[in-house]
Amino acid sequence: VSAVRRERQEWLLPREGELRRGLLAEVALELPTWKTYAFGVPAELAESVRPGARVTAPHGRSGREVEGYCLAVSEGEWDQTLTLIQSATPPAVELSAPLVELARWVGQYYQCTPGAVMSMLLPRTLGEVRPKRERIVRRTEAPIPEKASDRLRRLLEAVPREGVTLASLRESGAATDTLIRGAVRKGLLAVVQREVALTTDDSGRAEAPMSEEDGYALTEAQAVALQALSDAVAGEAFRAFLLFGVPGSGKTEVYVRAIRAAIARGRQAILLVPEIALATQVVERLARRFARVAVLHGQMSPRSRVEALARIARGEVDVVIGTRTAVYAPCCRLGLIVVDEEQEGSFKSLSSPYYHARDVALKRAQIERIPVVLGSATPALETWYNATLAGRYQLLELGTRVPGAELPRAELVVSDPDEGLSEDAYGASADSDANRGILSTRLRTALLATLKRRDQAILLHNRRGYAVALRCDTCGLPLRCPKCMSLLVLHHSDETVRCHRCSHRDRAPQRCPVEGCGGALQRGGLAIQRLEEELRRVAPDARVLRLDSDTMRTREDYQTSLRAFAEGAADVLIGTQMIAKGLDFPVVRLVGVIDADAPLYLRDFRATEFAFQLIMQVVGRAGRKAGESLAIVQMRREPPPALKAALAMDYRQFADAELAVRQRYAYPPFVRLARLVFADARPDRAADAARRAAETLRELAAAINPAVRVDPPEACAAPRLREMNRHQVLLRGPRETGVQKVLAAALTERKLPAVQRLTVDVDPMDFS
Ligand code: ADP
Ligand code: ZN
């Protein structure tokens, strides 16, 4: 084959001394580098080789065929040294020049291969989606037989000349499948398949639907913020804003109107929301405010995704609302990007490339020369730093809540000052002491009073870092996952123990499995289940609705439950941190947080920030509409100053205290971090690889940028995961690209020792 190819190539290329012009494609091959290569485009492939096209081309001395992606096509000089593209599949969605530039940046910033970035922009399934077919039932020429039954006669008369879809015939109830099949066999009906034309149905409407909210007169702070954003939209230049305001201060209203301003100028907008928002009323409410909307999320079928992307690319959609991947939406005339709840962890990808959608949004806005708005009540400290000390973003502040809504009164209860959580390397603590101290006396009293007044309450148990396991009476050890050593959680519903870290699951044992022990196992139970039990004891008549990832399997479950609560179908909503975010329950009068300080026991430099955000969010749930409300925040220990600030809902005080700590210990936003995790099932391999990698990286740093530091290698906080041992190396460097330069040198030259799984995470958020 390759001889034929070479011959063909010689025949296509100019002869020696001859000059010719032709098409050249810039191609990123699937190699661990973003160095690109130029190939000639043979005439018969000119149609297919466009930016985003998947191509194959010969690489290296051996000339082996390597796959890659076309980034750009231009006309240039062909000479004899040129090699040609061998095959090409055109992209399903056209990739604009700004998106190609964004892809290059993502690859270089997050240190991942072109293939990983491009398949994210252009999911592989795009090319493979077959057009949907529908079955059409038609009458044949055959007349209705004399002796046809009434049922058959009715069916034949129900089928119009031009035919009807099988689905609608079934739905109409005119016939059973057996009857239809019989008629087909008798030659009275025919069933044909037809391709369904791609619909563009909801792109027709032009007028934005009026919602009650369009009638609001903006508060002064809202008006000032909107003016700044509208000016920026008109300015058609890169600008970054932080819209900072407590929950309920009217940020969403400002986004909606800024997006309208962009649409009015003929531009499109992207509104990024955290994953959790999709499961709530937030997105529904937002989508109703615009006429031509596409909602993009991770659970779409490949087919509806392709359709949505195609409509976006053709400009038939004004507003794209979606989770993190929507930052890559192929908008053809983007005018504004909004990132709502920009501090949310779900904007960070969980697989390579480990990009952060907020940071990609900033880069995209810069490339497209448009404004970007980050919104939050509790900005990530990186964002706050950029909007204040570093002066990179403009700070827009919505100081107070919209008229009529009051901030709740917040109280701190230190529930059990003597009984500290026993810290555990896996971020979990085992507590043998059943239900004692779940509800402090203060919280219990307030709850009973609320119920007596027939008001609603929300109780949140912070499960993060507080999963309670089975513990042996005799040896005192908790039951651990045999695969990854994290604490197993008991599920009462089916008497199983499950690992929430890997997917290990087993029947709940009766006796301690530790060799030579066999003692009786004490049951703790899942924190949230224990809370439920405790509630039933304290307030047996209260209607309790529980909402966590164990009871809520789908988006629909979630929406149904929330709607039920909003309509007053339950008195108390209990849940994990899931219920803290983005919900709007105007009538809730009491919010209780249990173990609000649990994140502090995680091995993560953002622990205080997480705890602060959680408390702020949950306290913000109460009292969204007029009337007095109360938030009770229970902690196990006297909180550090940064957390006390949460009770006063004072973000600035928190940020000042916490930024000082970050600076002192050289953490983001003052440095840039990268985390390498070496995972391997073979004994000692991971540890060994991490140790050698740290040495190599140190040498490279010394040569490339001595400001980059390499921390000593160590076992990860979860030292075993899915039967692999895990060790990590952390790099920290100046905020400019020093860290990436060192990584690039190591990765492209393949200088790091091989392990079964190596992950490279720039700006990591997960330290498990
Ligand atoms: P945030 O996004 O800051 O949490 P929202 O924009 O969701 O706040 O506003 C909170 C509530 O206040 C919503 O129910 C919203 O409809 C309402 N609201 C927003 N702006 C105004 C306004 N100017 N006047 C009256 N109500 C408003
Ligand atoms: Zn496990």
Short mmCIF file of N, CA, C and O and ligand atoms in Angstrom, two decimals, residues 213 216-219 222 245-253 255 285 398 402-403 584 624-625, ligand 1:
data_model
loop_
_atom_site.label_atom_id
_atom_site.label_comp_id
_atom_site.label_asym_id
_atom_site.label_seq_id
_atom_site.Cartn_x
_atom_site.Cartn_y
_atom_site.Cartn_z
N GLU A 213 -41.44 38.94 34.98
CA GLU A 213 -40.21 39.57 35.45
C GLU A 213 -39.73 40.72 34.57
O GLU A 213 -38.98 41.56 35.01
N TYR A 216 -40.25 44.27 35.97
CA TYR A 216 -39.55 44.85 37.13
C TYR A 216 -38.88 46.16 36.79
O TYR A 216 -38.24 46.28 35.74
N ALA A 217 -38.97 47.11 37.70
CA ALA A 217 -38.09 48.27 37.60
C ALA A 217 -36.80 47.85 38.29
O ALA A 217 -36.83 47.38 39.42
N LEU A 218 -35.68 48.00 37.61
CA LEU A 218 -34.41 47.56 38.20
C LEU A 218 -34.07 48.44 39.40
O LEU A 218 -34.39 49.63 39.41
N THR A 219 -33.40 47.84 40.39
CA THR A 219 -32.88 48.65 41.49
C THR A 219 -31.76 49.51 40.93
O THR A 219 -31.25 49.24 39.83
N GLN A 222 -28.71 47.45 40.15
CA GLN A 222 -28.91 46.63 38.95
C GLN A 222 -28.77 47.49 37.69
O GLN A 222 -28.14 47.09 36.72
N GLY A 245 -22.85 39.87 44.18
CA GLY A 245 -24.02 40.25 44.97
C GLY A 245 -24.56 39.05 45.73
O GLY A 245 -24.51 37.94 45.23
N VAL A 246 -25.08 39.29 46.91
CA VAL A 246 -25.60 38.20 47.73
C VAL A 246 -26.71 37.48 46.98
O VAL A 246 -27.28 38.03 46.03
N PRO A 247 -27.02 36.24 47.37
CA PRO A 247 -28.12 35.54 46.71
C PRO A 247 -29.39 36.39 46.82
O PRO A 247 -29.66 36.96 47.86
N GLY A 248 -30.10 36.49 45.73
CA GLY A 248 -31.34 37.27 45.77
C GLY A 248 -31.15 38.75 45.53
O GLY A 248 -32.07 39.53 45.64
N SER A 249 -29.93 39.15 45.16
CA SER A 249 -29.71 40.58 44.91
C SER A 249 -30.10 40.95 43.48
O SER A 249 -30.04 42.11 43.11
N GLY A 250 -30.48 39.96 42.68
CA GLY A 250 -30.98 40.27 41.35
C GLY A 250 -29.94 40.13 40.24
O GLY A 250 -30.05 40.79 39.21
N LYS A 251 -28.96 39.27 40.41
CA LYS A 251 -27.93 39.08 39.39
C LYS A 251 -28.54 38.50 38.11
O LYS A 251 -28.25 38.97 37.00
N THR A 252 -29.38 37.48 38.29
CA THR A 252 -29.97 36.81 37.13
C THR A 252 -30.71 37.81 36.24
O THR A 252 -30.62 37.75 35.01
N GLU A 253 -31.40 38.72 36.88
CA GLU A 253 -32.14 39.74 36.14
C GLU A 253 -31.19 40.58 35.29
O GLU A 253 -31.50 40.93 34.16
N TYR A 255 -28.21 39.56 34.13
CA TYR A 255 -27.72 38.75 32.99
C TYR A 255 -28.74 38.75 31.86
O TYR A 255 -28.40 38.91 30.69
N ARG A 285 -36.72 28.64 34.11
CA ARG A 285 -37.14 30.03 34.25
C ARG A 285 -36.36 30.92 33.30
O ARG A 285 -36.91 31.81 32.67
N LEU A 398 -23.80 44.37 43.48
CA LEU A 398 -25.20 44.53 43.86
C LEU A 398 -25.23 44.35 45.37
O LEU A 398 -25.12 43.24 45.85
N VAL A 402 -33.01 42.47 46.65
CA VAL A 402 -34.04 43.28 46.01
C VAL A 402 -35.08 43.63 47.07
O VAL A 402 -35.22 42.94 48.07
N PRO A 403 -35.83 44.73 46.82
CA PRO A 403 -36.77 45.20 47.84
C PRO A 403 -37.71 44.08 48.28
O PRO A 403 -38.16 43.29 47.47
N ASP A 584 -34.83 28.45 45.09
CA ASP A 584 -35.53 29.65 45.51
C ASP A 584 -36.82 29.23 46.20
O ASP A 584 -37.79 28.90 45.56
N ARG A 624 -36.11 34.67 51.33
CA ARG A 624 -35.96 35.35 50.06
C ARG A 624 -37.07 36.36 49.83
O ARG A 624 -36.94 37.26 49.03
N LYS A 625 -38.18 36.13 50.46
CA LYS A 625 -39.27 37.11 50.36
C LYS A 625 -39.53 37.68 51.75
O LYS A 625 -38.96 37.20 52.74
P1 ADP B 1 -29.70 36.31 42.21
O1 ADP B 1 -29.44 35.80 40.84
O2 ADP B 1 -28.77 37.42 42.61
O3 ADP B 1 -29.80 35.25 43.26
P2 ADP B 1 -32.31 36.88 41.12
O4 ADP B 1 -32.02 37.68 39.90
O5 ADP B 1 -32.70 35.46 40.96
O6 ADP B 1 -31.12 37.02 42.18
O7 ADP B 1 -33.42 37.65 41.94
C1 ADP B 1 -33.97 37.14 43.13
C2 ADP B 1 -35.48 37.33 43.11
O8 ADP B 1 -35.78 38.71 43.04
C3 ADP B 1 -36.12 36.70 41.91
O9 ADP B 1 -37.34 36.12 42.30
C4 ADP B 1 -36.32 37.85 40.96
O10 ADP B 1 -37.42 37.61 40.11
C5 ADP B 1 -36.54 39.01 41.89
N1 ADP B 1 -36.07 40.30 41.35
C6 ADP B 1 -34.92 40.51 40.67
N2 ADP B 1 -34.78 41.81 40.35
C7 ADP B 1 -35.87 42.43 40.85
C8 ADP B 1 -36.33 43.81 40.86
N3 ADP B 1 -35.61 44.78 40.29
N4 ADP B 1 -37.51 44.06 41.47
C9 ADP B 1 -38.22 43.08 42.05
N5 ADP B 1 -37.86 41.80 42.07
C10 ADP B 1 -36.69 41.46 41.49
#
